[in-house]
Amino acid sequence: MNLAAATNENLAHISNVLIYSSMAVYLLAFFAHMAEWLFGSRSKVGRTAAALTQKATAQAAAGSVKVQVKEKNGGTAVLERPSVVTRAVSGTRDVPDGPGASGGDEQGDLYGRIAVSLTVLAFLVEASGVLTRALSVQRAPWGNMYEFNITFSTVAVAVYLGLMLAKKNIGWLGLPLVTTVLLDLGLAVTVLYTASDQLVPALHSYWLYIHVSTAIFCGAVFYVGAVTTLLYLFRDAYENKLANGGKPGKFATSVMERLPAAASLDKFSYRVNAAVFPLWTFTIIAGAIWAGDAWGRYWGWDPKETWSFITWVAYACYLHARATAGWKGRKAAYLALIAFACWLFNYYGVNIFVTGKHSYAGV
């Protein structure tokens, strides 16, 4: 074994150690997120959130709030001012967003900060593992399903942290994100692991960096949109039950009242899906150009190509439905989840169960 081969093997081993280390830190972040939700459920804010929401709704319906102001002569005057609602869109309930996973509890908020710090640390360790893997194979680190998985989870966490830095109200995403990342990495290191190797000649192209990197980023953003859409469906059902005079259970109340309002979740999921859809369109076009260079044809209805197009159509239908008044809300949300399911099958289903010309097929 020459020196270069020994160096690459050592780098591959270091990459594996870093990936396993990131899983350990993500596990700690998972427990910290759980503690944030548990302590938040015990807080006064968490216990009284339903009453506050109902009060805000009643005030919004009244259209004004009375405020007493002391005058200089010692008397009082009653002023009328419009009520302020934190989130609202046309045709939806005017209810405020929830207080967050910590529920306003100081100890819950402390665990939430610890969870975010651990998530940042785990992200840095995992990103180092991905980079080391790239150095060991001397190419982009997404030549097989194992490499795609570890890169995808890294980018998904990067999207989450980027939104946090942008001051977006997405703290509620931390627990489902870390849970998904742990499952993704567990699948990668057990079922999908592939030793470092070089690509087939057809894939030695700069389009590998363009096409696959954009596909990974689109998948990460689609994931954020899908989780938000799923939570929207739960929160919307909860608000419907309250509006119809129902009484949800204690667990549902504790969790749902700390989430953003259904209108906020619906708007956020629509925005992230709409923002990344043009990039997904570019991903398909870039793949077609690469196919023309590698295989002499731009489109051959290969299973991967077919399902990429099906995913594109599904998200196009969702965006069109979301922009149509009669299909806003739950109907459009179901389309969004179907579209993301198409994306998942395009990766896992096609790559594992269907044989095609793409390098992942049959792995």
Tab-separated table of C-alpha atoms in Angstrom:
chain	number	residue	atom	x	y	z
A	1	MET	CA	0.000	0.000	0.000
A	2	ASN	CA	1.500	3.343	-1.049
A	3	LEU	CA	1.526	6.469	1.077
A	4	ALA	CA	-1.394	8.148	-0.724
A	5	ALA	CA	-3.629	5.101	-0.311
A	6	ALA	CA	-2.715	4.848	3.376
A	7	THR	CA	-3.499	8.532	3.879
A	8	ASN	CA	-6.886	8.193	2.196
A	9	GLU	CA	-7.713	5.167	4.334
A	10	ASN	CA	-6.807	7.062	7.491
A	11	LEU	CA	-8.962	9.998	6.404
A	12	ALA	CA	-11.879	7.651	5.767
A	13	HIS	CA	-11.449	6.208	9.275
A	14	ILE	CA	-11.348	9.705	10.792
A	15	SER	CA	-14.509	10.572	8.864
A	16	ASN	CA	-16.300	7.559	10.342
A	17	VAL	CA	-15.208	8.534	13.855
A	18	LEU	CA	-16.475	12.088	13.336
A	19	ILE	CA	-19.851	10.888	12.034
A	20	TYR	CA	-20.315	8.602	15.048
A	21	SER	CA	-19.205	11.433	17.349
A	22	SER	CA	-21.763	13.779	15.810
A	23	MET	CA	-24.454	11.168	16.453
A	24	ALA	CA	-23.488	11.142	20.138
A	25	VAL	CA	-23.758	14.935	20.353
A	26	TYR	CA	-27.061	14.926	18.435
A	27	LEU	CA	-28.349	12.417	20.985
A	28	LEU	CA	-27.480	14.828	23.790
A	29	ALA	CA	-29.236	17.595	21.871
A	30	PHE	CA	-32.283	15.330	21.549
A	31	PHE	CA	-32.463	14.870	25.320
A	32	ALA	CA	-32.015	18.631	25.851
A	33	HIS	CA	-34.877	19.361	23.441
A	34	MET	CA	-37.027	16.824	25.267
A	35	ALA	CA	-36.218	18.533	28.579
A	36	GLU	CA	-37.182	21.892	27.069
A	37	TRP	CA	-40.600	20.549	26.080
A	38	LEU	CA	-41.104	18.733	29.397
A	39	PHE	CA	-40.245	21.713	31.593
A	40	GLY	CA	-42.250	23.985	29.302
A	41	SER	CA	-45.343	21.834	29.882
A	42	ARG	CA	-45.095	22.535	33.611
A	43	SER	CA	-44.817	26.293	33.275
A	44	LYS	CA	-47.542	28.744	34.091
A	45	VAL	CA	-47.511	30.010	30.526
A	46	GLY	CA	-47.930	26.489	29.221
A	47	ARG	CA	-50.860	25.794	31.549
A	48	THR	CA	-52.723	29.005	30.709
A	49	ALA	CA	-51.952	29.292	26.979
A	50	ALA	CA	-55.416	28.109	25.943
A	51	ALA	CA	-57.104	30.763	28.038
A	52	LEU	CA	-54.856	33.471	26.616
A	53	THR	CA	-55.542	32.300	23.061
A	54	GLN	CA	-59.292	32.382	23.611
A	55	LYS	CA	-59.020	35.852	25.167
A	56	ALA	CA	-57.005	37.137	22.200
A	57	THR	CA	-59.567	35.692	19.807
A	58	ALA	CA	-62.412	37.393	21.680
A	59	GLN	CA	-60.564	40.705	21.634
A	60	ALA	CA	-59.916	40.391	17.911
A	61	ALA	CA	-63.607	39.736	17.333
A	62	ALA	CA	-64.532	42.798	19.376
A	63	GLY	CA	-62.089	44.841	17.315
A	64	SER	CA	-60.847	46.994	20.178
A	65	VAL	CA	-59.299	46.952	23.621
A	66	LYS	CA	-60.170	49.381	26.399
A	67	VAL	CA	-57.271	50.977	28.254
A	68	GLN	CA	-57.550	53.150	31.347
A	69	VAL	CA	-55.244	56.171	31.442
A	70	LYS	CA	-54.716	58.427	34.470
A	71	GLU	CA	-55.291	62.125	33.873
A	72	LYS	CA	-53.448	64.977	35.558
A	73	ASN	CA	-56.470	65.957	37.633
A	74	GLY	CA	-56.535	62.500	39.226
A	75	GLY	CA	-59.394	61.126	37.166
A	76	THR	CA	-59.266	58.359	34.591
A	77	ALA	CA	-60.193	58.234	30.937
A	78	VAL	CA	-61.028	55.154	28.908
A	79	LEU	CA	-59.364	55.043	25.510
A	80	GLU	CA	-60.144	52.711	22.620
A	81	ARG	CA	-57.317	51.169	20.591
A	82	PRO	CA	-57.284	48.433	17.971
A	83	SER	CA	-56.297	45.000	19.224
A	84	VAL	CA	-53.010	43.621	17.903
A	85	VAL	CA	-52.842	40.055	16.669
A	86	THR	CA	-49.437	38.448	16.256
A	87	ARG	CA	-50.275	36.386	13.168
A	88	ALA	CA	-53.208	36.459	10.800
A	89	VAL	CA	-53.972	35.783	7.148
A	90	SER	CA	-57.127	36.302	5.183
A	91	GLY	CA	-59.779	33.695	5.833
A	92	THR	CA	-58.165	32.225	8.958
A	93	ARG	CA	-58.605	32.586	12.716
A	94	ASP	CA	-56.928	35.556	14.348
A	95	VAL	CA	-54.997	33.787	17.094
A	96	PRO	CA	-51.520	34.521	18.452
A	97	ASP	CA	-48.507	32.277	18.134
A	98	GLY	CA	-47.668	30.041	21.078
A	99	PRO	CA	-44.887	30.877	23.538
A	100	GLY	CA	-42.504	28.241	22.146
A	101	ALA	CA	-41.266	24.865	23.350
A	102	SER	CA	-40.061	26.253	26.689
A	103	GLY	CA	-43.531	27.621	27.419
A	104	GLY	CA	-42.014	30.687	29.054
A	105	ASP	CA	-40.393	28.571	31.778
A	106	GLU	CA	-36.861	29.706	32.713
A	107	GLN	CA	-35.541	26.184	33.172
A	108	GLY	CA	-37.198	25.063	29.943
A	109	ASP	CA	-35.612	28.005	28.139
A	110	LEU	CA	-32.204	27.056	29.593
A	111	TYR	CA	-32.510	23.522	28.224
A	112	GLY	CA	-33.609	24.986	24.883
A	113	ARG	CA	-30.442	27.069	24.694
A	114	ILE	CA	-28.346	24.039	25.621
A	115	ALA	CA	-30.116	22.026	22.899
A	116	VAL	CA	-29.333	24.635	20.247
A	117	SER	CA	-25.695	24.844	21.389
A	118	LEU	CA	-25.348	21.059	21.208
A	119	THR	CA	-26.971	21.072	17.772
A	120	VAL	CA	-24.409	23.622	16.573
A	121	LEU	CA	-21.576	21.495	17.981
A	122	ALA	CA	-22.954	18.320	16.398
A	123	PHE	CA	-23.333	20.139	13.077
A	124	LEU	CA	-19.695	21.247	13.145
A	125	VAL	CA	-18.512	17.715	13.975
A	126	GLU	CA	-20.696	16.164	11.254
A	127	ALA	CA	-19.616	18.765	8.685
A	128	SER	CA	-16.007	17.906	9.529
A	129	GLY	CA	-16.824	14.246	8.934
A	130	VAL	CA	-18.325	15.038	5.532
A	131	LEU	CA	-15.306	17.159	4.597
A	132	THR	CA	-12.905	14.442	5.714
A	133	ARG	CA	-14.829	11.895	3.651
A	134	ALA	CA	-14.430	14.190	0.626
A	135	LEU	CA	-10.690	14.413	1.229
A	136	SER	CA	-10.430	10.624	1.515
A	137	VAL	CA	-12.021	10.093	-1.917
A	138	GLN	CA	-10.696	13.343	-3.431
A	139	ARG	CA	-14.068	14.295	-4.894
A	140	ALA	CA	-17.454	15.619	-3.887
A	141	PRO	CA	-18.790	13.633	-0.883
A	142	TRP	CA	-22.024	12.451	-2.498
A	143	GLY	CA	-21.041	9.582	-4.786
A	144	ASN	CA	-23.273	6.975	-3.087
A	145	MET	CA	-26.240	6.765	-0.734
A	146	TYR	CA	-24.098	6.785	2.415
A	147	GLU	CA	-22.367	9.992	1.402
A	148	PHE	CA	-25.639	11.531	0.241
A	149	ASN	CA	-27.254	10.759	3.602
A	150	ILE	CA	-24.539	12.292	5.765
A	151	THR	CA	-24.368	15.351	3.509
A	152	PHE	CA	-28.155	15.724	3.399
A	153	SER	CA	-28.513	15.681	7.196
A	154	THR	CA	-25.668	18.209	7.501
A	155	VAL	CA	-27.347	20.580	5.053
A	156	ALA	CA	-30.745	20.134	6.750
A	157	VAL	CA	-29.249	21.222	10.085
A	158	ALA	CA	-27.488	24.104	8.317
A	159	VAL	CA	-30.831	25.310	6.941
A	160	TYR	CA	-32.344	25.153	10.444
A	161	LEU	CA	-29.448	27.057	12.011
A	162	GLY	CA	-29.517	29.595	9.182
A	163	LEU	CA	-33.187	30.301	9.841
A	164	MET	CA	-32.414	30.626	13.544
A	165	LEU	CA	-29.714	33.204	12.761
A	166	ALA	CA	-32.253	35.036	10.603
A	167	LYS	CA	-34.418	35.372	13.750
A	168	LYS	CA	-37.198	33.174	12.389
A	169	ASN	CA	-39.566	31.623	14.925
A	170	ILE	CA	-38.606	27.991	14.287
A	171	GLY	CA	-37.435	26.781	17.692
A	172	TRP	CA	-40.237	24.212	17.539
A	173	LEU	CA	-38.402	22.538	14.637
A	174	GLY	CA	-35.427	21.527	16.794
A	175	LEU	CA	-36.837	18.308	18.267
A	176	PRO	CA	-38.225	16.787	15.022
A	177	LEU	CA	-35.083	17.850	13.152
A	178	VAL	CA	-32.635	16.246	15.586
A	179	THR	CA	-34.788	13.103	15.726
A	180	THR	CA	-34.777	12.830	11.933
A	181	VAL	CA	-31.039	13.455	11.720
A	182	LEU	CA	-30.355	10.663	14.222
A	183	LEU	CA	-32.520	8.268	12.194
A	184	ASP	CA	-30.851	9.372	8.958
A	185	LEU	CA	-27.323	8.899	10.304
A	186	GLY	CA	-28.260	5.594	11.946
A	187	LEU	CA	-29.506	4.326	8.593
A	188	ALA	CA	-26.378	5.647	6.885
A	189	VAL	CA	-23.828	3.961	9.156
A	190	THR	CA	-25.679	0.621	9.358
A	191	VAL	CA	-27.599	-0.169	6.170
A	192	LEU	CA	-26.176	2.256	3.598
A	193	TYR	CA	-22.510	2.394	4.544
A	194	THR	CA	-20.160	2.143	1.573
A	195	ALA	CA	-16.364	2.153	1.747
A	196	SER	CA	-14.507	5.033	0.101
A	197	ASP	CA	-14.220	4.477	-3.645
A	198	GLN	CA	-14.003	6.382	-6.898
A	199	LEU	CA	-16.905	7.183	-9.215
A	200	VAL	CA	-17.681	5.518	-12.507
A	201	PRO	CA	-16.156	7.458	-15.453
A	202	ALA	CA	-19.507	8.901	-16.596
A	203	LEU	CA	-19.839	10.798	-13.318
A	204	HIS	CA	-16.468	12.528	-13.473
A	205	SER	CA	-17.879	15.944	-14.318
A	206	TYR	CA	-18.217	19.387	-12.778
A	207	TRP	CA	-21.980	18.828	-13.082
A	208	LEU	CA	-21.650	16.473	-10.106
A	209	TYR	CA	-20.940	19.507	-7.932
A	210	ILE	CA	-23.751	21.567	-9.457
A	211	HIS	CA	-26.558	19.047	-9.939
A	212	VAL	CA	-26.228	16.925	-6.792
A	213	SER	CA	-25.436	19.814	-4.446
A	214	THR	CA	-28.594	21.664	-5.490
A	215	ALA	CA	-30.618	18.445	-5.144
A	216	ILE	CA	-29.347	18.025	-1.575
A	217	PHE	CA	-30.141	21.628	-0.657
A	218	CYS	CA	-33.619	21.399	-2.197
A	219	GLY	CA	-34.305	18.207	-0.259
A	220	ALA	CA	-33.256	19.858	3.003
A	221	VAL	CA	-35.578	22.819	2.445
A	222	PHE	CA	-38.411	20.546	1.289
A	223	TYR	CA	-37.914	18.630	4.549
A	224	VAL	CA	-38.351	21.822	6.593
A	225	GLY	CA	-41.497	22.595	4.612
A	226	ALA	CA	-42.868	19.075	5.125
A	227	VAL	CA	-42.374	19.117	8.909
A	228	THR	CA	-44.009	22.544	9.087
A	229	THR	CA	-46.923	21.328	6.977
A	230	LEU	CA	-47.428	18.293	9.190
A	231	LEU	CA	-47.447	20.428	12.329
A	232	TYR	CA	-49.854	22.808	10.625
A	233	LEU	CA	-52.339	19.975	10.123
A	234	PHE	CA	-52.164	19.058	13.824
A	235	ARG	CA	-52.428	22.664	14.991
A	236	ASP	CA	-55.299	23.396	12.576
A	237	ALA	CA	-57.220	20.363	13.834
A	238	TYR	CA	-56.615	21.556	17.398
A	239	GLU	CA	-57.893	25.055	16.631
A	240	ASN	CA	-60.924	23.598	14.854
A	241	LYS	CA	-61.757	21.540	17.908
A	242	LEU	CA	-61.559	24.584	20.178
A	243	ALA	CA	-63.634	26.661	17.767
A	244	ASN	CA	-66.339	23.990	17.765
A	245	GLY	CA	-66.486	23.880	21.550
A	246	GLY	CA	-64.403	20.749	21.968
A	247	LYS	CA	-61.960	20.116	24.811
A	248	PRO	CA	-58.627	18.621	23.697
A	249	GLY	CA	-56.657	16.428	26.073
A	250	LYS	CA	-53.948	17.776	28.368
A	251	PHE	CA	-51.099	16.445	26.222
A	252	ALA	CA	-52.510	17.948	23.022
A	253	THR	CA	-53.123	21.257	24.748
A	254	SER	CA	-49.628	21.346	26.230
A	255	VAL	CA	-47.938	20.707	22.865
A	256	MET	CA	-50.241	22.501	20.437
A	257	GLU	CA	-50.576	25.735	22.421
A	258	ARG	CA	-46.809	26.221	22.370
A	259	LEU	CA	-46.603	25.987	18.583
A	260	PRO	CA	-47.151	28.919	16.235
A	261	ALA	CA	-50.732	29.480	15.090
A	262	ALA	CA	-51.980	27.380	12.191
A	263	ALA	CA	-51.957	30.471	9.967
A	264	SER	CA	-48.267	31.074	10.766
A	265	LEU	CA	-47.282	27.468	10.053
A	266	ASP	CA	-49.272	27.449	6.817
A	267	LYS	CA	-47.653	30.656	5.616
A	268	PHE	CA	-44.147	29.559	6.575
A	269	SER	CA	-44.393	26.176	4.822
A	270	TYR	CA	-45.735	27.839	1.683
A	271	ARG	CA	-42.922	30.369	1.633
A	272	VAL	CA	-40.088	27.871	2.025
A	273	ASN	CA	-41.528	25.515	-0.599
A	274	ALA	CA	-42.165	28.369	-3.030
A	275	ALA	CA	-38.668	29.789	-2.451
A	276	VAL	CA	-36.852	26.529	-3.258
A	277	PHE	CA	-39.093	25.361	-6.118
A	278	PRO	CA	-37.196	27.357	-8.806
A	279	LEU	CA	-33.956	25.766	-7.602
A	280	TRP	CA	-35.537	22.299	-7.911
A	281	THR	CA	-36.471	23.227	-11.484
A	282	PHE	CA	-32.838	24.150	-12.105
A	283	THR	CA	-31.744	20.847	-10.545
A	284	ILE	CA	-33.741	18.875	-13.124
A	285	ILE	CA	-32.457	21.031	-15.985
A	286	ALA	CA	-28.863	20.623	-14.779
A	287	GLY	CA	-29.347	16.872	-14.562
A	288	ALA	CA	-30.630	16.783	-18.129
A	289	ILE	CA	-27.606	18.733	-19.362
A	290	TRP	CA	-25.283	16.384	-17.464
A	291	ALA	CA	-27.085	13.368	-18.949
A	292	GLY	CA	-26.498	14.817	-22.408
A	293	ASP	CA	-22.765	15.090	-21.714
A	294	ALA	CA	-22.450	11.681	-20.037
A	295	TRP	CA	-24.866	9.471	-21.974
A	296	GLY	CA	-25.490	11.334	-25.212
A	297	ARG	CA	-29.151	12.114	-24.488
A	298	TYR	CA	-30.812	14.785	-22.358
A	299	TRP	CA	-33.838	12.796	-21.244
A	300	GLY	CA	-34.454	9.060	-21.373
A	301	TRP	CA	-37.169	8.511	-18.738
A	302	ASP	CA	-34.714	6.765	-16.457
A	303	PRO	CA	-36.454	5.984	-13.102
A	304	LYS	CA	-34.537	8.767	-11.363
A	305	GLU	CA	-35.416	11.245	-14.088
A	306	THR	CA	-39.047	10.166	-14.094
A	307	TRP	CA	-39.512	10.541	-10.354
A	308	SER	CA	-37.657	13.855	-10.318
A	309	PHE	CA	-40.208	15.090	-12.838
A	310	ILE	CA	-43.098	13.605	-10.820
A	311	THR	CA	-41.798	15.443	-7.751
A	312	TRP	CA	-41.618	18.661	-9.750
A	313	VAL	CA	-45.218	18.231	-10.932
A	314	ALA	CA	-46.405	17.471	-7.383
A	315	TYR	CA	-44.837	20.632	-5.954
A	316	ALA	CA	-46.122	22.672	-8.903
A	317	CYS	CA	-49.631	21.401	-8.155
A	318	TYR	CA	-49.200	22.318	-4.487
A	319	LEU	CA	-48.022	25.849	-5.251
A	320	HIS	CA	-50.850	26.347	-7.730
A	321	ALA	CA	-53.375	24.981	-5.240
A	322	ARG	CA	-51.981	27.133	-2.425
A	323	ALA	CA	-52.405	30.220	-4.605
A	324	THR	CA	-56.002	29.258	-5.403
A	325	ALA	CA	-58.537	30.417	-2.814
A	326	GLY	CA	-60.562	27.198	-2.821
A	327	TRP	CA	-57.522	25.013	-2.146
A	328	LYS	CA	-55.796	26.886	0.651
A	329	GLY	CA	-55.323	25.241	3.998
A	330	ARG	CA	-55.626	21.502	4.568
A	331	LYS	CA	-56.203	20.498	0.944
A	332	ALA	CA	-53.030	22.226	-0.196
A	333	ALA	CA	-51.161	20.832	2.841
A	334	TYR	CA	-52.002	17.275	1.798
A	335	LEU	CA	-50.565	18.007	-1.645
A	336	ALA	CA	-47.367	19.324	-0.036
A	337	LEU	CA	-46.931	16.099	1.944
A	338	ILE	CA	-47.592	14.001	-1.163
A	339	ALA	CA	-44.946	16.030	-3.016
A	340	PHE	CA	-42.379	15.432	-0.283
A	341	ALA	CA	-43.256	11.735	-0.256
A	342	CYS	CA	-42.443	11.724	-3.980
A	343	TRP	CA	-39.067	13.293	-3.193
A	344	LEU	CA	-38.359	10.637	-0.566
A	345	PHE	CA	-39.302	7.821	-2.924
A	346	ASN	CA	-37.180	9.407	-5.638
A	347	TYR	CA	-34.191	8.957	-3.372
A	348	TYR	CA	-34.780	5.868	-1.237
A	349	GLY	CA	-37.283	3.906	-3.305
A	350	VAL	CA	-35.709	4.399	-6.703
A	351	ASN	CA	-32.148	3.985	-5.443
A	352	ILE	CA	-32.802	0.778	-3.502
A	353	PHE	CA	-35.550	-1.027	-5.394
A	354	VAL	CA	-35.229	0.182	-8.992
A	355	THR	CA	-32.251	-0.323	-11.286
A	356	GLY	CA	-31.272	2.672	-13.398
A	357	LYS	CA	-28.293	4.435	-14.913
A	358	HIS	CA	-27.635	6.633	-11.904
A	359	SER	CA	-24.760	5.684	-9.644
A	360	TYR	CA	-26.912	5.177	-6.545
A	361	ALA	CA	-29.127	2.516	-8.136
A	362	GLY	CA	-28.867	-0.899	-6.546
A	363	VAL	CA	-26.866	0.328	-3.502
